[in-house]
Backbone as a printed PyTorch tensor [residue, N CA C, xyz], in Angstrom:
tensor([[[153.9820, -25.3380, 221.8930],
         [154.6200, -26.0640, 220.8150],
         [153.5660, -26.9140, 220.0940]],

        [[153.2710, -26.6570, 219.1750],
         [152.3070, -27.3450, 217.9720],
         [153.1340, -28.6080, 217.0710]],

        [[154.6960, -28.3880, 217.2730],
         [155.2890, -29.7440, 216.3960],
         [155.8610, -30.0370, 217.2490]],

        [[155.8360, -31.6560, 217.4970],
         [157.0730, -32.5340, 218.3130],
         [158.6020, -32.4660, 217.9170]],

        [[158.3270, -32.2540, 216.1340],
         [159.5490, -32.0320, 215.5040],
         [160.5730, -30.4980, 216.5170]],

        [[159.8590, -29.6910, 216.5800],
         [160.3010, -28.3920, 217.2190],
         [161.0790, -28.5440, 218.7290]],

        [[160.7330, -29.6690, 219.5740],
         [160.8230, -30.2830, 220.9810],
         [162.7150, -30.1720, 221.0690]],

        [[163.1260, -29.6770, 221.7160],
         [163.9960, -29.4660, 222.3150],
         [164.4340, -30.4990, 223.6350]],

        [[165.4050, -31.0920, 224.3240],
         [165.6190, -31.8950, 225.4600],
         [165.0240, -30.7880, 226.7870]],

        [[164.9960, -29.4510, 226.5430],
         [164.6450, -28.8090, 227.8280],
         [163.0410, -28.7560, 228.1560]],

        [[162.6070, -28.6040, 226.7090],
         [161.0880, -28.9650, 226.8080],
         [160.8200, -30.1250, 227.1360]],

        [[161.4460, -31.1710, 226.8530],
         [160.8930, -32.4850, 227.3600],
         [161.2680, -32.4960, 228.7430]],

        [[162.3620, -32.1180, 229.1620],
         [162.4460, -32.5810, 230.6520],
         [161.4530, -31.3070, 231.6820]],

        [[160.8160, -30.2430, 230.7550],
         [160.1500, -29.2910, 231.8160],
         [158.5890, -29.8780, 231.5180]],

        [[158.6240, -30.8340, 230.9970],
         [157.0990, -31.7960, 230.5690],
         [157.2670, -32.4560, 231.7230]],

        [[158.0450, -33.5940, 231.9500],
         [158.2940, -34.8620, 232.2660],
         [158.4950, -34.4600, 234.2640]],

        [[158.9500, -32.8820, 234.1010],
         [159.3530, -32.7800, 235.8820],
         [158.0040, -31.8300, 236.4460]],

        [[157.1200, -31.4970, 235.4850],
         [156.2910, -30.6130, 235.9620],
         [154.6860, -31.9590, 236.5070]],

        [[154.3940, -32.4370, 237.9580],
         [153.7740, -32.7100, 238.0390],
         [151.9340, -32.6840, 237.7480]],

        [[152.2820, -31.9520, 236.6910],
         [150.7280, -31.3080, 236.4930],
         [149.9340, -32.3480, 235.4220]],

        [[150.9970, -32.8610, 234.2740],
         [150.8490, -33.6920, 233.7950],
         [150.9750, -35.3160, 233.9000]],

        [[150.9240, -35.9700, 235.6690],
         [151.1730, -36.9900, 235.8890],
         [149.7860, -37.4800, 236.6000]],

        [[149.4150, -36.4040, 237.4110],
         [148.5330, -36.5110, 238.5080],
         [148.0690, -35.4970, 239.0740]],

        [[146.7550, -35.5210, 239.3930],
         [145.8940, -34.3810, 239.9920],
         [145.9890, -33.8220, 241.5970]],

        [[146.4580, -33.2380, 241.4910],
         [147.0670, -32.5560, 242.8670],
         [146.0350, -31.6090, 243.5870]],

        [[146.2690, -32.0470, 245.2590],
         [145.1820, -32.2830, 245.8550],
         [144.7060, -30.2520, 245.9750]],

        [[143.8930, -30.2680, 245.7870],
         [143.2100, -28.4010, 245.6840],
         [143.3760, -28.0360, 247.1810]],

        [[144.0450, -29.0550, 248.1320],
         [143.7810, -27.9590, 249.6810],
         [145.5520, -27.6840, 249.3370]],

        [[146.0560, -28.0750, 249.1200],
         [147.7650, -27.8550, 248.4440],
         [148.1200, -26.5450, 248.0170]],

        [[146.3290, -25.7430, 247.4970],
         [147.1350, -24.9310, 246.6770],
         [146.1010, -23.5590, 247.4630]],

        [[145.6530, -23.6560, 248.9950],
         [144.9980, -22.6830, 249.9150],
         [146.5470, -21.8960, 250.1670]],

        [[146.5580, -20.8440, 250.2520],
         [147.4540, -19.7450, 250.7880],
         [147.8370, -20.5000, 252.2480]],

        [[148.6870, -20.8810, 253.0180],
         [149.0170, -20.9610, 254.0570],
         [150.6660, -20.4040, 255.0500]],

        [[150.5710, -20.4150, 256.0960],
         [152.2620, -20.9160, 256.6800],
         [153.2810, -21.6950, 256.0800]],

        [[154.4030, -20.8700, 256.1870],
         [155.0420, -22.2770, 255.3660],
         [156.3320, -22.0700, 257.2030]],

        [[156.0470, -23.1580, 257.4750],
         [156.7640, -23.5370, 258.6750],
         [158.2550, -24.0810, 258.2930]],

        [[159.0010, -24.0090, 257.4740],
         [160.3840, -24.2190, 256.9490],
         [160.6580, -23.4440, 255.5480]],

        [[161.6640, -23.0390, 255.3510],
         [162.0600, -22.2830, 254.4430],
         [162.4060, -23.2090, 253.3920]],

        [[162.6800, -22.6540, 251.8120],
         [162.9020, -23.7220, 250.5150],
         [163.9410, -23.8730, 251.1320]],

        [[164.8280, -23.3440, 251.2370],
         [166.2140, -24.1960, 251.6880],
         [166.2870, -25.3590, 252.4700]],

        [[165.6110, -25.3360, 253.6980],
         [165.7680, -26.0490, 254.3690],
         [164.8880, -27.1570, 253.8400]],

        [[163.9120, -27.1280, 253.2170],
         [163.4140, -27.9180, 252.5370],
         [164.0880, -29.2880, 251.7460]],

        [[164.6700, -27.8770, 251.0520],
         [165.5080, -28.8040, 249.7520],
         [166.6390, -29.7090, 250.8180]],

        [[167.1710, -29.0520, 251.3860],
         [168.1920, -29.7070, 252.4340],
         [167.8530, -31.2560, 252.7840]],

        [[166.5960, -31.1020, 253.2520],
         [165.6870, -32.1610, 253.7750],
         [165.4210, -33.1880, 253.1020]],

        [[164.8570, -32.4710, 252.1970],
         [164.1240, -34.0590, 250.7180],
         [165.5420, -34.1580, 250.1650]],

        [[166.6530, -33.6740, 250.0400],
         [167.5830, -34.4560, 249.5090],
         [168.1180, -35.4450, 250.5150]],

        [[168.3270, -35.2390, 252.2790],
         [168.4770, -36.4670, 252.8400],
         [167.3610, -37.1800, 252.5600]],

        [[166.5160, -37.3630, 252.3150],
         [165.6150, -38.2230, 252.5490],
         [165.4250, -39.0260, 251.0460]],

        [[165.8170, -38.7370, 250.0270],
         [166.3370, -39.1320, 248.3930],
         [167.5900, -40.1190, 248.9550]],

        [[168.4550, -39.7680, 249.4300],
         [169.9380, -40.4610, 249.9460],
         [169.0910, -41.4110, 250.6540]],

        [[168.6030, -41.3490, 251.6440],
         [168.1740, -42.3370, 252.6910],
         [167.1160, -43.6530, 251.9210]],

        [[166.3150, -42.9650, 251.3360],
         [164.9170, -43.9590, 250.7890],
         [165.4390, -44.7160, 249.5140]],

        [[166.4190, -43.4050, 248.3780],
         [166.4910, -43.7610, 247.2380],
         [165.1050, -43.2780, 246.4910]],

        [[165.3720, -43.0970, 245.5510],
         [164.7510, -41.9970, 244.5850],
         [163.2130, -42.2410, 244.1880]],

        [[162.7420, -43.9110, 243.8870],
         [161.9010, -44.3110, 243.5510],
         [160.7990, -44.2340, 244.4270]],

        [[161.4530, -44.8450, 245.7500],
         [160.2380, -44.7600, 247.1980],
         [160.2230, -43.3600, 247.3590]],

        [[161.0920, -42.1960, 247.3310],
         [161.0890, -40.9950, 247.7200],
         [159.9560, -40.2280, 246.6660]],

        [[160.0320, -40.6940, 244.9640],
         [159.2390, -39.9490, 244.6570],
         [157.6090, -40.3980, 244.4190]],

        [[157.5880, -42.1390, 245.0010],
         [156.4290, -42.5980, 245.3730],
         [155.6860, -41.7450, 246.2950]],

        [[156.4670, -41.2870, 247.7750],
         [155.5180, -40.7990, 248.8160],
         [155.4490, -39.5810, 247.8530]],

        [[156.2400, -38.5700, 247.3950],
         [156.2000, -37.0950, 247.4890],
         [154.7450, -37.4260, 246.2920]],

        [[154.7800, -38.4770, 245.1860],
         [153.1220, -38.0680, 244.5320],
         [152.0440, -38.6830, 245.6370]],

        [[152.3370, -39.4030, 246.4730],
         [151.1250, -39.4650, 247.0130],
         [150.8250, -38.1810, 247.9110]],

        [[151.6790, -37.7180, 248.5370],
         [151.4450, -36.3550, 249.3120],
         [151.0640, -35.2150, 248.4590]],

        [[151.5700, -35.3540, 247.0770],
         [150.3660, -34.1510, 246.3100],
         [149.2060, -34.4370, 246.0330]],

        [[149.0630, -36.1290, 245.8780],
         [147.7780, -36.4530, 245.4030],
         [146.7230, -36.2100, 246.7070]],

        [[147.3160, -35.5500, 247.8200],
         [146.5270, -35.8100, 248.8780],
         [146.3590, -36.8760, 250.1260]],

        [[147.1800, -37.8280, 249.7520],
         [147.4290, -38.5830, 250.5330],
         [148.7310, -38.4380, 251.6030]],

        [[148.5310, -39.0560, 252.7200],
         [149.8940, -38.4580, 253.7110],
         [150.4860, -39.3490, 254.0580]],

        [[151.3080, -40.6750, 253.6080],
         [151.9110, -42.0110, 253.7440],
         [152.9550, -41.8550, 255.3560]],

        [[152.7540, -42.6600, 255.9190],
         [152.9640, -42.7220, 256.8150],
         [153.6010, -43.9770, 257.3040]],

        [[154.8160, -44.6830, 257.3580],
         [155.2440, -45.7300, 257.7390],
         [155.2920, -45.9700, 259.3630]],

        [[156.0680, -47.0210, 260.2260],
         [156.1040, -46.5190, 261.2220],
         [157.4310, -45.4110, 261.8320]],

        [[157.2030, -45.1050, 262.6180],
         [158.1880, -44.1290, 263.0210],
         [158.5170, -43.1140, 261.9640]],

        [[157.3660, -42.8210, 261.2220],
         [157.6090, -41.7050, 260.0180],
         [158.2600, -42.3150, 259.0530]],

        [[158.8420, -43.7460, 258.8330],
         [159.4160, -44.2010, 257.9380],
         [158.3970, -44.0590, 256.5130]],

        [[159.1880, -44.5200, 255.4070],
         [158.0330, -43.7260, 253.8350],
         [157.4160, -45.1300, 253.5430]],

        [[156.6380, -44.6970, 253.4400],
         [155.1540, -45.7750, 252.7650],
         [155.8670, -46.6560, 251.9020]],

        [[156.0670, -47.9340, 252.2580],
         [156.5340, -49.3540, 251.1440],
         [155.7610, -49.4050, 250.0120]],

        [[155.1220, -49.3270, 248.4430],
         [154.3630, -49.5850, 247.9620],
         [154.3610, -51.3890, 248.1550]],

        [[153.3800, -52.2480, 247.4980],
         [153.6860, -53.6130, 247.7990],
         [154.8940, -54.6680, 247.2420]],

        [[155.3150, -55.2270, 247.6780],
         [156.3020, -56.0730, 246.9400],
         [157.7200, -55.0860, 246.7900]],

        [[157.7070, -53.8580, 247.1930],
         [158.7120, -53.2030, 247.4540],
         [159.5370, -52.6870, 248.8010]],

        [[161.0560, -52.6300, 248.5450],
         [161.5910, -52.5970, 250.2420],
         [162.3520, -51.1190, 249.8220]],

        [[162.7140, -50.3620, 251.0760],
         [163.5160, -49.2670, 251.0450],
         [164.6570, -49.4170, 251.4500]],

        [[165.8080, -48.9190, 250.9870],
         [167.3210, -49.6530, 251.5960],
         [168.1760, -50.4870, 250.1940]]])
């Protein structure tokens, strides 16, 4: 798309959800590997864990885990950024 005028709501939201344009995602992410859970069960998963954290802390860890980083609270709980609580 060469005009903004042309921009459609689906183009903006396939801008805005495609992490490629937020942050540089870590290159061992994208080695061929195992995938030890299926998308389903996946999706299953990060949506409890959206319910549980709430959306903001949930999509705090998931960019730090593309950026390469692996946040780690205790007991697996999700990384607090500062001045922020989960719950």
């Amino acid at each position: 798309m060469s005009d903004f005028d042309e921009w459609t709501p689906a183009d903006s939201a396939a801008i805005l959800i495609n992490t490629y344009f937020a942050i540089d995602i870590d290159p061992m992410l994208a080695i061929p590997h195992g995938k030890p859970v299926s998308e389903e069960h996946w999706i299953v998963a990060n949506a409890q864990m959206i319910r549980g954290w709430g959306p903001e802390i949930y999509l705090q860890n998931l960019l730090a885990v593309l950026k390469g980083n692996y946040p780690r609270g205790e007991y697996g709980e999700p990384f607090e950024p500062p001045g922020r609580t989960a719950g």
